Tab-separated table of C-alpha atoms in Angstrom:
chain	number	residue	atom	x	y	z
U	1	MET	CA	3.046	-44.105	-18.177
U	2	SER	CA	-0.052	-41.984	-17.526
U	3	THR	CA	0.185	-38.239	-17.065
U	4	PRO	CA	-0.635	-37.141	-13.499
U	5	PRO	CA	-3.768	-35.009	-13.194
U	6	SER	CA	-3.365	-31.263	-13.093
U	7	PRO	CA	-2.956	-29.954	-9.531
U	8	LEU	CA	-5.207	-27.048	-10.548
U	9	ALA	CA	-7.538	-26.522	-13.491
U	10	LEU	CA	-10.223	-23.912	-14.030
U	11	ARG	CA	-12.854	-24.630	-16.653
U	12	GLY	CA	-15.316	-22.149	-18.140
U	13	ILE	CA	-15.024	-19.632	-15.295
U	14	ALA	CA	-17.468	-16.723	-15.571
U	15	LYS	CA	-17.811	-13.899	-13.056
U	16	ARG	CA	-19.732	-10.641	-13.077
U	17	PHE	CA	-19.366	-7.741	-10.636
U	18	GLY	CA	-22.397	-5.493	-11.051
U	19	SER	CA	-22.402	-4.269	-14.646
U	20	VAL	CA	-18.857	-5.503	-15.319
U	21	GLN	CA	-18.316	-8.991	-16.733
U	22	ALA	CA	-14.862	-9.748	-15.309
U	23	LEU	CA	-14.493	-13.261	-16.745
U	24	HIS	CA	-16.094	-14.801	-19.811
U	25	GLY	CA	-15.777	-18.605	-19.607
U	26	ALA	CA	-12.018	-18.565	-18.950
U	27	ASP	CA	-9.976	-21.789	-18.920
U	28	PHE	CA	-6.640	-22.286	-17.186
U	29	VAL	CA	-4.677	-25.508	-16.599
U	30	LEU	CA	-1.606	-25.749	-14.364
U	31	ALA	CA	0.687	-28.756	-14.768
U	32	ALA	CA	2.596	-30.419	-11.941
U	33	GLY	CA	6.077	-28.995	-11.432
U	34	GLU	CA	5.661	-26.017	-13.772
U	35	VAL	CA	5.770	-22.245	-13.564
U	36	HIS	CA	2.842	-20.905	-15.578
U	37	ALA	CA	2.687	-17.165	-16.276
U	38	LEU	CA	-0.729	-15.498	-16.421
U	39	LEU	CA	-0.417	-12.280	-18.420
U	40	GLY	CA	-2.688	-9.366	-19.180
U	41	GLU	CA	-3.057	-5.646	-18.656
U	42	ASN	CA	-4.877	-4.100	-15.685
U	43	GLY	CA	-8.500	-5.178	-15.575
U	44	ALA	CA	-7.943	-8.223	-17.800
U	45	GLY	CA	-9.257	-10.604	-15.111
U	46	LYS	CA	-5.980	-12.213	-14.003
U	47	THR	CA	-6.407	-11.632	-10.268
U	48	THR	CA	-10.119	-12.448	-10.328
U	49	LEU	CA	-9.429	-15.812	-12.000
U	50	MET	CA	-6.830	-16.761	-9.400
U	51	ARG	CA	-9.044	-15.545	-6.559
U	52	VAL	CA	-11.558	-18.094	-7.771
U	53	ALA	CA	-8.833	-20.733	-7.422
U	54	ASP	CA	-8.059	-19.446	-3.914
U	55	GLY	CA	-11.676	-19.540	-2.746
U	56	LEU	CA	-11.900	-15.754	-2.337
U	57	VAL	CA	-14.328	-15.308	-5.242
U	58	ARG	CA	-17.184	-17.653	-6.111
U	59	PRO	CA	-17.683	-17.998	-9.869
U	60	ASP	CA	-21.070	-17.530	-11.505
U	61	ALA	CA	-20.320	-20.488	-13.783
U	62	GLY	CA	-17.550	-23.002	-14.364
U	63	ALA	CA	-15.618	-25.504	-12.266
U	64	VAL	CA	-12.424	-25.652	-10.204
U	65	LEU	CA	-10.633	-28.991	-10.364
U	66	VAL	CA	-7.864	-29.985	-7.949
U	67	ASP	CA	-5.971	-33.139	-8.920
U	68	GLY	CA	-8.689	-33.827	-11.477
U	69	VAL	CA	-11.554	-33.658	-8.956
U	70	ALA	CA	-14.143	-30.842	-9.013
U	71	ARG	CA	-14.075	-28.884	-5.761
U	72	ALA	CA	-16.348	-26.252	-4.236
U	73	LEU	CA	-13.998	-23.700	-2.705
U	74	ARG	CA	-16.021	-21.559	-0.309
U	75	SER	CA	-13.072	-19.791	1.306
U	76	PRO	CA	-9.271	-19.603	1.263
U	77	ARG	CA	-9.330	-22.096	4.124
U	78	ASP	CA	-10.753	-24.714	1.739
U	79	ALA	CA	-7.984	-23.900	-0.739
U	80	ARG	CA	-5.298	-24.222	1.960
U	81	ARG	CA	-6.551	-27.673	2.908
U	82	LEU	CA	-6.020	-28.694	-0.723
U	83	GLY	CA	-2.525	-27.233	-0.837
U	84	ILE	CA	-3.303	-23.996	-2.703
U	85	GLY	CA	-1.919	-20.718	-1.394
U	86	MET	CA	-2.151	-17.202	-2.836
U	87	VAL	CA	0.315	-14.385	-2.243
U	88	HIS	CA	-1.530	-11.110	-2.771
U	89	GLN	CA	-0.107	-7.803	-3.966
U	90	HIS	CA	-0.842	-6.127	-0.638
U	91	SER	CA	0.233	-7.348	2.768
U	92	THR	CA	-2.296	-9.193	4.913
U	93	ALA	CA	0.012	-9.441	7.926
U	94	ILE	CA	-1.102	-8.144	11.314
U	95	PRO	CA	1.235	-5.214	12.077
U	96	SER	CA	1.185	-5.658	15.850
U	97	LEU	CA	2.346	-9.303	15.662
U	98	THR	CA	5.918	-10.425	15.050
U	99	VAL	CA	7.025	-12.085	11.837
U	100	ALA	CA	7.049	-15.508	13.482
U	101	GLU	CA	3.619	-14.964	15.064
U	102	ASN	CA	2.141	-13.996	11.700
U	103	VAL	CA	3.551	-17.153	10.130
U	104	ALA	CA	2.229	-19.276	13.004
U	105	LEU	CA	-1.230	-17.738	12.630
U	106	ALA	CA	-1.301	-18.494	8.905
U	107	ALA	CA	0.015	-22.046	9.268
U	108	GLY	CA	-1.890	-23.002	12.419
U	109	TRP	CA	1.266	-23.597	14.437
U	110	PRO	CA	1.129	-23.502	18.241
U	111	VAL	CA	2.639	-20.287	19.609
U	112	ARG	CA	5.107	-21.766	22.082
U	113	PRO	CA	8.288	-19.667	21.914
U	114	ALA	CA	10.901	-22.436	21.695
U	115	GLU	CA	8.940	-24.566	19.231
U	116	LEU	CA	7.910	-21.547	17.165
U	117	ARG	CA	11.515	-20.395	16.849
U	118	ARG	CA	12.621	-23.903	15.814
U	119	ARG	CA	9.914	-24.297	13.181
U	120	PHE	CA	10.443	-20.797	11.850
U	121	GLY	CA	14.199	-21.418	11.550
U	122	ALA	CA	13.577	-24.626	9.647
U	123	LEU	CA	11.186	-22.803	7.273
U	124	VAL	CA	13.760	-20.081	6.531
U	125	ALA	CA	16.464	-22.689	5.946
U	126	ARG	CA	14.209	-24.629	3.574
U	127	THR	CA	13.033	-21.631	1.552
U	128	GLY	CA	16.054	-19.323	1.750
U	129	LEU	CA	13.708	-16.402	2.563
U	130	ALA	CA	15.401	-14.888	5.593
U	131	LEU	CA	13.496	-12.672	8.031
U	132	GLU	CA	14.049	-11.771	11.669
U	133	PRO	CA	11.379	-13.734	13.579
U	134	ASP	CA	10.990	-11.183	16.387
U	135	THR	CA	10.516	-8.095	14.192
U	136	TYR	CA	7.022	-6.650	14.256
U	137	ALA	CA	5.369	-6.945	10.844
U	138	GLY	CA	4.364	-3.290	10.907
U	139	ARG	CA	8.031	-2.279	10.881
U	140	LEU	CA	8.957	-4.219	7.746
U	141	SER	CA	9.613	-2.555	4.404
U	142	VAL	CA	7.204	-3.241	1.553
U	143	SER	CA	9.508	-5.843	0.003
U	144	LEU	CA	10.053	-7.625	3.330
U	145	LYS	CA	6.303	-7.660	3.950
U	146	GLN	CA	5.930	-9.480	0.661
U	147	ARG	CA	8.602	-11.979	1.707
U	148	LEU	CA	6.568	-12.558	4.845
U	149	GLU	CA	3.459	-13.208	2.727
U	150	ILE	CA	5.330	-15.895	0.796
U	151	LEU	CA	6.616	-17.472	4.012
U	152	LYS	CA	3.077	-17.610	5.388
U	153	VAL	CA	1.873	-19.556	2.359
U	154	LEU	CA	4.869	-21.924	2.329
U	155	ALA	CA	4.505	-22.550	6.069
U	156	ALA	CA	1.014	-23.899	5.365
U	157	GLU	CA	2.627	-26.562	3.135
U	158	ALA	CA	1.224	-25.186	-0.111
U	159	ARG	CA	2.082	-27.202	-3.222
U	160	VAL	CA	0.433	-24.695	-5.568
U	161	LEU	CA	1.581	-21.076	-5.309
U	162	LEU	CA	-0.509	-18.285	-6.816
U	163	LEU	CA	1.712	-15.182	-6.962
U	164	ASP	CA	-0.116	-11.937	-7.778
U	165	GLU	CA	2.320	-9.392	-9.270
U	166	PRO	CA	5.051	-10.492	-6.824
U	167	THR	CA	7.785	-8.261	-8.284
U	168	ALA	CA	5.784	-5.016	-8.444
U	169	VAL	CA	7.381	-3.555	-5.296
U	170	LEU	CA	10.806	-5.203	-5.496
U	171	ALA	CA	14.178	-3.749	-6.365
U	172	PRO	CA	15.933	-5.392	-9.357
U	173	ALA	CA	18.221	-7.538	-7.191
U	174	GLU	CA	15.225	-8.752	-5.195
U	175	VAL	CA	13.391	-9.667	-8.414
U	176	GLY	CA	16.151	-12.085	-9.374
U	177	GLU	CA	16.119	-13.585	-5.888
U	178	LEU	CA	12.375	-14.135	-5.979
U	179	LEU	CA	12.399	-15.700	-9.442
U	180	SER	CA	15.160	-18.070	-8.333
U	181	MET	CA	12.965	-19.147	-5.422
U	182	VAL	CA	10.065	-19.712	-7.818
U	183	ARG	CA	12.211	-21.929	-10.051
U	184	ALA	CA	13.478	-23.915	-7.052
U	185	PHE	CA	9.935	-24.424	-5.738
U	186	ALA	CA	8.810	-25.823	-9.102
U	187	ALA	CA	11.944	-27.975	-9.427
U	188	GLY	CA	11.088	-29.493	-6.056
U	189	GLY	CA	7.694	-30.640	-7.336
U	190	GLY	CA	5.546	-27.601	-6.601
U	191	SER	CA	3.523	-25.661	-9.169
U	192	VAL	CA	3.421	-21.879	-9.562
U	193	VAL	CA	1.087	-19.406	-11.237
U	194	LEU	CA	2.917	-16.129	-11.812
U	195	ILE	CA	0.425	-13.304	-12.380
U	196	THR	CA	2.314	-10.532	-14.101
U	197	HIS	CA	2.278	-7.930	-16.862
U	198	LYS	CA	6.056	-8.053	-17.361
U	199	LEU	CA	6.883	-9.977	-20.504
U	200	ASP	CA	10.567	-10.440	-19.683
U	201	GLU	CA	9.787	-12.120	-16.348
U	202	ALA	CA	7.193	-14.381	-17.919
U	203	LEU	CA	9.498	-15.603	-20.648
U	204	ALA	CA	12.493	-15.915	-18.309
U	205	VAL	CA	10.906	-18.113	-15.665
U	206	ALA	CA	7.737	-19.718	-17.046
U	207	GLY	CA	7.365	-22.924	-19.008
U	208	ARG	CA	3.953	-21.904	-20.311
U	209	VAL	CA	2.023	-18.673	-20.624
U	210	THR	CA	-1.667	-17.827	-20.753
U	211	VAL	CA	-2.906	-14.357	-21.753
U	212	LEU	CA	-6.201	-12.799	-20.687
U	213	ARG	CA	-7.789	-9.806	-22.364
U	214	HIS	CA	-11.113	-8.387	-21.152
U	215	GLY	CA	-11.809	-11.593	-19.215
U	216	ARG	CA	-11.181	-13.959	-22.135
U	217	VAL	CA	-8.217	-16.221	-22.853
U	218	THR	CA	-6.560	-14.924	-26.014
U	219	LEU	CA	-3.446	-17.119	-26.004
U	220	GLU	CA	-2.108	-20.254	-24.314
U	221	SER	CA	1.341	-21.421	-25.369
U	222	ALA	CA	4.648	-22.904	-24.327
U	223	ALA	CA	6.929	-19.988	-23.476
U	224	ALA	CA	9.603	-21.286	-25.851
U	225	GLU	CA	7.126	-21.210	-28.751
U	226	THR	CA	6.023	-17.597	-28.433
U	227	THR	CA	7.576	-14.144	-28.669
U	228	PRO	CA	7.179	-10.820	-26.846
U	229	ALA	CA	5.448	-9.369	-29.919
U	230	ARG	CA	2.903	-12.195	-29.978
U	231	LEU	CA	2.251	-11.856	-26.258
U	232	LEU	CA	1.778	-8.112	-26.577
U	233	GLU	CA	-0.644	-8.627	-29.464
U	234	ALA	CA	-2.651	-11.082	-27.345
U	235	MET	CA	-2.689	-8.592	-24.458
U	236	LEU	CA	-3.619	-5.516	-26.509
U	237	GLY	CA	-5.438	-6.786	-29.605
U	238	ARG	CA	-4.613	-7.330	-33.243
U	239	ASP	CA	-3.422	-4.577	-35.545
U	240	GLY	CA	-6.414	-2.897	-37.082
U	241	GLY	CA	-4.467	-0.481	-39.297
U	242	THR	CA	-4.332	3.238	-38.759
U	243	ALA	CA	-6.182	4.353	-35.669
U	244	GLU	CA	-9.195	6.557	-36.001
U	245	ARG	CA	-8.113	10.183	-35.490
U	246	ARG	CA	-10.355	12.792	-33.972
U	247	GLU	CA	-9.184	16.389	-34.222
U	248	VAL	CA	-10.645	18.617	-31.550
U	249	ALA	CA	-12.360	21.768	-32.754
U	250	PRO	CA	-10.241	24.895	-32.174
U	251	VAL	CA	-11.047	27.126	-29.267
U	252	GLN	CA	-12.873	30.307	-30.241
U	253	GLY	CA	-10.512	33.263	-30.572
U	254	GLU	CA	-7.303	31.356	-29.786
U	255	PRO	CA	-4.077	32.103	-31.683
U	256	PRO	CA	-2.924	29.807	-34.523
U	257	VAL	CA	-0.342	28.202	-32.230
U	258	ARG	CA	-2.145	26.948	-29.153
U	259	PRO	CA	-0.486	27.724	-25.831
U	260	ALA	CA	1.518	24.967	-24.155
U	261	LEU	CA	-0.186	24.166	-20.844
U	262	VAL	CA	2.128	21.288	-19.873
U	263	VAL	CA	5.886	21.560	-20.480
U	264	ALA	CA	8.233	18.845	-19.222
U	265	ASP	CA	11.910	19.268	-20.026
U	266	HIS	CA	14.589	16.620	-19.283
U	267	LEU	CA	12.640	15.060	-16.414
U	268	ASP	CA	13.991	12.315	-14.181
U	269	LEU	CA	11.225	10.665	-12.141
U	270	PRO	CA	11.570	8.295	-9.170
U	271	ARG	CA	9.941	4.884	-9.300
U	272	GLU	CA	6.809	4.800	-7.158
U	273	SER	CA	8.194	1.932	-5.057
U	274	GLY	CA	11.132	4.152	-4.092
U	275	TYR	CA	13.717	1.993	-5.864
U	276	GLY	CA	15.566	3.728	-8.674
U	277	VAL	CA	14.611	6.048	-11.508
U	278	VAL	CA	11.722	5.015	-13.760
U	279	LEU	CA	11.981	7.840	-16.326
U	280	ARG	CA	15.165	9.550	-17.488
U	281	ASP	CA	15.537	12.754	-19.484
U	282	GLY	CA	11.868	12.762	-20.465
U	283	SER	CA	10.357	15.703	-22.309
U	284	LEU	CA	6.851	16.456	-23.583
U	285	VAL	CA	4.522	19.328	-24.391
U	286	VAL	CA	0.717	19.256	-24.208
U	287	ARG	CA	-1.069	22.229	-25.751
U	288	ALA	CA	-4.531	23.652	-25.204
U	289	GLY	CA	-7.126	21.628	-27.096
U	290	GLU	CA	-4.998	18.485	-27.346
U	291	ILE	CA	-5.705	15.013	-26.031
U	292	VAL	CA	-2.299	13.366	-25.721
U	293	GLY	CA	-2.560	9.636	-25.183
U	294	VAL	CA	0.179	7.747	-23.341
U	295	ALA	CA	0.710	4.133	-24.453
U	296	ALA	CA	2.855	1.858	-22.306
U	297	VAL	CA	3.210	-1.643	-20.975
U	298	GLU	CA	2.511	-1.618	-17.243
U	299	GLY	CA	5.420	-0.582	-15.043
U	300	ASN	CA	7.361	1.541	-17.531
U	301	GLY	CA	6.819	4.888	-15.829
U	302	GLN	CA	3.537	6.091	-17.288
U	303	ARG	CA	1.933	6.110	-13.844
U	304	GLU	CA	4.722	8.247	-12.386
U	305	LEU	CA	4.659	10.591	-15.410
U	306	LEU	CA	0.933	11.271	-15.133
U	307	ARG	CA	1.164	11.769	-11.405
U	308	ALA	CA	4.073	14.173	-11.786
U	309	VAL	CA	1.980	16.311	-14.145
U	310	ALA	CA	-0.889	16.102	-11.632
U	311	GLY	CA	1.450	17.355	-8.880
U	312	LEU	CA	1.562	14.090	-6.931
U	313	VAL	CA	5.138	13.019	-7.773
U	314	GLN	CA	8.136	15.316	-7.312
U	315	PRO	CA	10.674	15.122	-10.181
U	316	LEU	CA	14.259	14.314	-9.264
U	317	ARG	CA	15.618	16.551	-12.008
U	318	GLY	CA	14.411	18.713	-14.860
U	319	ARG	CA	11.745	21.347	-15.434
U	320	LEU	CA	8.017	20.780	-15.181
U	321	GLU	CA	5.533	23.602	-15.753
U	322	VAL	CA	1.802	22.892	-15.563
U	323	ALA	CA	-0.973	25.473	-15.924
U	324	GLN	CA	-3.424	25.641	-13.025
U	325	PRO	CA	-5.904	24.411	-12.035
U	326	VAL	CA	-5.158	20.743	-12.697
U	327	ALA	CA	-7.786	17.995	-12.432
U	328	PHE	CA	-6.722	14.398	-11.751
U	329	ILE	CA	-8.845	11.338	-12.511
U	330	PRO	CA	-7.155	8.358	-10.768
U	331	GLU	CA	-7.497	4.828	-12.107
U	332	ASP	CA	-8.834	3.395	-8.832
U	333	ARG	CA	-12.061	5.192	-8.005
U	334	THR	CA	-12.687	3.177	-4.832
U	335	THR	CA	-9.407	3.907	-3.033
U	336	GLU	CA	-8.156	7.166	-4.544
U	337	GLY	CA	-11.197	8.683	-6.229
U	338	LEU	CA	-13.871	8.264	-3.577
U	339	ILE	CA	-14.371	7.333	0.054
U	340	PRO	CA	-17.179	4.765	-0.240
U	341	GLU	CA	-18.680	5.442	3.197
U	342	LEU	CA	-19.064	9.187	2.623
U	343	SER	CA	-21.970	10.786	0.783
U	344	LEU	CA	-21.625	12.113	-2.747
U	345	ALA	CA	-21.765	15.703	-1.477
U	346	GLU	CA	-19.006	14.960	1.032
U	347	ASN	CA	-16.860	13.276	-1.627
U	348	VAL	CA	-17.276	16.183	-4.030
U	349	THR	CA	-16.410	18.676	-1.284
U	350	LEU	CA	-13.424	16.691	-0.081
U	351	GLY	CA	-12.054	16.408	-3.618
U	352	LEU	CA	-12.426	20.106	-4.400
U	353	GLY	CA	-11.224	21.361	-1.025
U	354	ASP	CA	-11.039	25.125	-0.603
U	355	ARG	CA	-11.542	25.582	-4.355
U	356	ALA	CA	-15.232	24.750	-3.921
U	357	ALA	CA	-17.537	27.790	-3.990
U	358	TRP	CA	-19.267	26.595	-0.826
U	359	VAL	CA	-16.059	26.412	1.256
U	360	HIS	CA	-15.447	29.791	2.923
U	361	GLY	CA	-12.765	31.353	5.067
U	362	THR	CA	-8.976	31.467	4.938
U	363	ARG	CA	-7.551	30.313	8.245
U	364	LEU	CA	-10.680	28.616	9.556
U	365	ARG	CA	-12.678	26.821	6.881
U	366	ARG	CA	-16.481	26.790	6.948
U	367	ILE	CA	-18.534	24.546	4.673
U	368	ASP	CA	-22.002	25.532	3.492
U	369	TRP	CA	-23.405	22.004	3.314
U	370	ARG	CA	-26.733	23.138	1.899
U	371	ALA	CA	-24.896	24.703	-1.071
U	372	ALA	CA	-22.695	21.579	-1.345
U	373	ARG	CA	-25.727	19.301	-1.590
U	374	ARG	CA	-27.412	21.638	-4.062
U	375	ARG	CA	-24.396	21.734	-6.395
U	376	THR	CA	-23.835	17.975	-6.101
U	377	ALA	CA	-27.478	17.417	-7.065
U	378	GLU	CA	-26.871	19.566	-10.161
U	379	LEU	CA	-23.802	17.488	-11.074
U	380	ILE	CA	-25.821	14.301	-10.618
U	381	ARG	CA	-28.355	15.596	-13.132
U	382	GLN	CA	-25.817	16.983	-15.593
U	383	PHE	CA	-23.721	13.820	-15.694
U	384	GLY	CA	-26.608	11.355	-15.611
U	385	VAL	CA	-25.555	9.761	-12.325
U	386	ARG	CA	-28.038	7.188	-11.095
U	387	ALA	CA	-28.146	7.867	-7.379
U	388	ALA	CA	-30.727	8.472	-4.691
U	389	GLY	CA	-29.383	12.008	-4.279
U	390	PRO	CA	-26.423	14.000	-2.958
U	391	THR	CA	-26.667	12.373	0.473
U	392	ALA	CA	-26.395	8.834	-0.921
U	393	PRO	CA	-23.153	7.076	0.083
U	394	ALA	CA	-20.696	6.556	-2.770
U	395	ALA	CA	-20.691	2.822	-2.009
U	396	SER	CA	-24.343	2.607	-3.063
U	397	LEU	CA	-23.513	3.522	-6.683
U	398	SER	CA	-22.489	1.163	-9.467
U	399	GLY	CA	-18.940	1.427	-10.801
U	400	GLY	CA	-20.031	3.426	-13.824
U	401	ASN	CA	-21.951	5.937	-11.726
U	402	GLN	CA	-19.055	6.267	-9.298
U	403	GLN	CA	-16.819	7.106	-12.251
U	404	ARG	CA	-19.307	9.706	-13.485
U	405	ILE	CA	-19.070	11.442	-10.099
U	406	VAL	CA	-15.253	11.339	-10.179
U	407	VAL	CA	-15.244	12.856	-13.678
U	408	ALA	CA	-17.909	15.435	-12.767
U	409	ARG	CA	-15.866	16.583	-9.774
U	410	ALA	CA	-12.677	16.752	-11.862
U	411	LEU	CA	-14.355	18.983	-14.445
U	412	GLU	CA	-16.236	21.162	-11.937
U	413	LEU	CA	-13.690	23.978	-11.895
U	414	ALA	CA	-13.102	24.071	-15.672
U	415	PRO	CA	-9.469	22.916	-15.273
U	416	ARG	CA	-6.846	24.056	-17.757
U	417	VAL	CA	-5.099	20.663	-17.509
U	418	ILE	CA	-6.760	17.254	-17.073
U	419	VAL	CA	-4.734	14.149	-16.196
U	420	ALA	CA	-6.742	10.948	-16.646
U	421	GLU	CA	-5.342	7.581	-15.542
U	422	ASN	CA	-7.272	4.633	-16.978
U	423	PRO	CA	-10.469	6.732	-16.801
U	424	THR	CA	-12.736	3.958	-18.136
U	425	ARG	CA	-11.256	1.045	-16.187
U	426	GLY	CA	-13.982	-1.470	-15.385
U	427	LEU	CA	-16.731	0.485	-17.162
U	428	ASP	CA	-19.195	-0.880	-19.675
U	429	VAL	CA	-19.229	0.385	-23.252
U	430	ALA	CA	-21.855	3.084	-22.721
U	431	ALA	CA	-20.208	4.513	-19.600
U	432	ALA	CA	-16.779	4.456	-21.252
U	433	ARG	CA	-18.124	6.297	-24.297
U	434	GLU	CA	-19.618	8.954	-22.027
U	435	VAL	CA	-16.287	9.525	-20.240
U	436	HIS	CA	-14.553	9.875	-23.617
U	437	GLU	CA	-17.043	12.478	-24.762
U	438	ARG	CA	-16.567	14.489	-21.564
U	439	LEU	CA	-12.799	14.536	-22.127
U	440	ARG	CA	-13.242	15.562	-25.770
U	441	ALA	CA	-15.607	18.354	-24.748
U	442	ALA	CA	-13.094	19.635	-22.182
U	443	ALA	CA	-10.352	19.661	-24.828
U	444	ALA	CA	-12.650	21.462	-27.259
U	445	ALA	CA	-13.168	24.111	-24.574
U	446	GLY	CA	-9.413	24.685	-24.378
U	447	ALA	CA	-8.106	22.238	-21.780
U	448	ALA	CA	-4.947	20.184	-22.270
U	449	VAL	CA	-5.702	16.487	-21.646
U	450	LEU	CA	-3.065	13.863	-20.830
U	451	VAL	CA	-4.536	10.355	-20.671
U	452	HIS	CA	-3.272	6.807	-20.267
U	453	ALA	CA	-5.303	3.632	-20.741
U	454	SER	CA	-4.149	0.034	-20.438
U	455	ASP	CA	-6.146	-0.773	-23.586
U	456	LEU	CA	-4.127	0.423	-26.592
U	457	ASP	CA	-7.284	0.557	-28.721
U	458	GLU	CA	-8.703	3.138	-26.319
U	459	VAL	CA	-5.568	5.290	-26.433
U	460	LEU	CA	-5.526	5.312	-30.234
U	461	ALA	CA	-9.239	6.049	-30.528
U	462	LEU	CA	-9.322	8.856	-27.967
U	463	ALA	CA	-6.064	10.726	-28.485
U	464	THR	CA	-5.295	13.402	-31.044
U	465	ARG	CA	-1.603	12.624	-30.516
U	466	VAL	CA	0.131	9.564	-29.031
U	467	LEU	CA	3.329	9.188	-27.004
U	468	VAL	CA	4.915	5.950	-25.814
U	469	VAL	CA	6.629	5.511	-22.449
U	470	ALA	CA	9.040	2.577	-22.653
U	471	GLY	CA	12.423	1.624	-21.296
U	472	GLY	CA	12.711	4.791	-19.241
U	473	ALA	CA	12.060	7.160	-22.145
U	474	ILE	CA	9.240	9.132	-23.760
U	475	LEU	CA	9.019	8.186	-27.447
U	476	ALA	CA	7.002	9.691	-30.323
U	477	PRO	CA	5.668	7.164	-32.881
U	478	GLY	CA	5.122	9.832	-35.540
U	479	PRO	CA	1.967	10.981	-37.345
U	480	ALA	CA	-1.006	8.615	-37.906
U	481	PRO	CA	0.509	5.721	-35.915
U	482	THR	CA	-0.880	2.204	-36.280
U	483	ARG	CA	-1.360	-0.249	-33.481
U	484	ALA	CA	1.603	-2.176	-34.861
U	485	THR	CA	4.013	0.781	-34.811
U	486	VAL	CA	2.939	1.852	-31.334
U	487	GLY	CA	3.154	-1.750	-30.096
U	488	ALA	CA	6.694	-2.068	-31.448
U	489	LEU	CA	7.763	0.993	-29.477
U	490	MET	CA	6.041	-0.334	-26.365
U	491	LEU	CA	8.115	-3.508	-26.582
U	492	ARG	CA	11.237	-1.499	-25.827
U	493	GLY	CA	10.022	-1.362	-22.241
U	494	ARG	CA	9.428	-5.066	-21.763
U	495	ALA	CA	12.606	-5.428	-19.707
U	496	SER	CA	11.574	-2.662	-17.341
U	497	SER	CA	11.168	-3.847	-13.774
């Protein structure tokens, strides 16, 4: 008996965005009736690869095969016609339409009230994903919006589901419910790609796993034939022995014991989604001149910890003292770091607020835009930003040059504490090296630097001291840690959800 062709196969997929090579000839094969987990840290290329399969991204090279036949997918509409549907991390529903109307729009159903209610009821009964049909989508919680996204895809009769981090915003009970639905869909003959960074979910629900690292496939295996340690190694890289250590030169005239600029004592932090506590009884100290690197598998609380130190997350319990001023470098420069439509001078001014020398007044603020443009032009020169000038829109810059502006703005006021969240995400080697040197120079000048990177190699190379956030705790791997010892501690958090 011949094996049926794969409902979806991607062969040799390459894709570049500006200076960033997102995919390097990646292969992925989905079998009929299986759940296949696609693993990798942030920026590994997981979502880009599946967006190629969904027709959202056109590859520079490679082929997409559906049922063994090469297809040119020019849009998600082409993918839908072939039975492929993608559920994205963020809601695409129209807030002013009801749940049922959003489903009808996605599936192409006629919007006749009686028929729409009947078809929607049948869909809920078939999938077990209950929602009130007459509720406006804009009034749904984040988790219910995601349920709506899944219903929209299933209403279009998809036989291949591409789920992009579907459990990221769900409470634990909802995670189990969703994974049960995924298993049932596959048992009924459908096929599922589960994009995730959570090792426990991958091994619990998937028959096979594929791991991407820096746009390349580093592992493809039956789930039963691999281990969490092997998956983590494929995600983060092989053990290269003791990490290179760089001690920062002492600050001129400082006392033998450097002052503690960040002190966290018995912190409890809320999960960003609002469900539960992500960090319990966590304590850390970051002193002047230190670069403390935070290593963690995605979703274990490192994001909330960094943002608490930056003043963006309010602890539930415990003491947190942070010297001022604090500079924050967010991981997403296009949504949190910059407003693409605004000029560089406007972005720098907006980020600095009333701390900028060219913003005057107390009750009524006045901005000296000539001074703002002049200082921004100086930052462009100092940080080697390739831009037409301070009036150029941020959207006109490459990713690396956008990051240079974000870093330049963060360092403008000589902050005593710097919190950097994946500061080199999506940057090429030269741009990443430049960001590292800026952080080292700030530490050498007396700042306390707290940094997290998804790439463990980067954490070990940059930090003078390493902490691990895993399983709701802050752990210390000891002096001169290796990639293996840090990775072992990180595995404690693989069940975090």
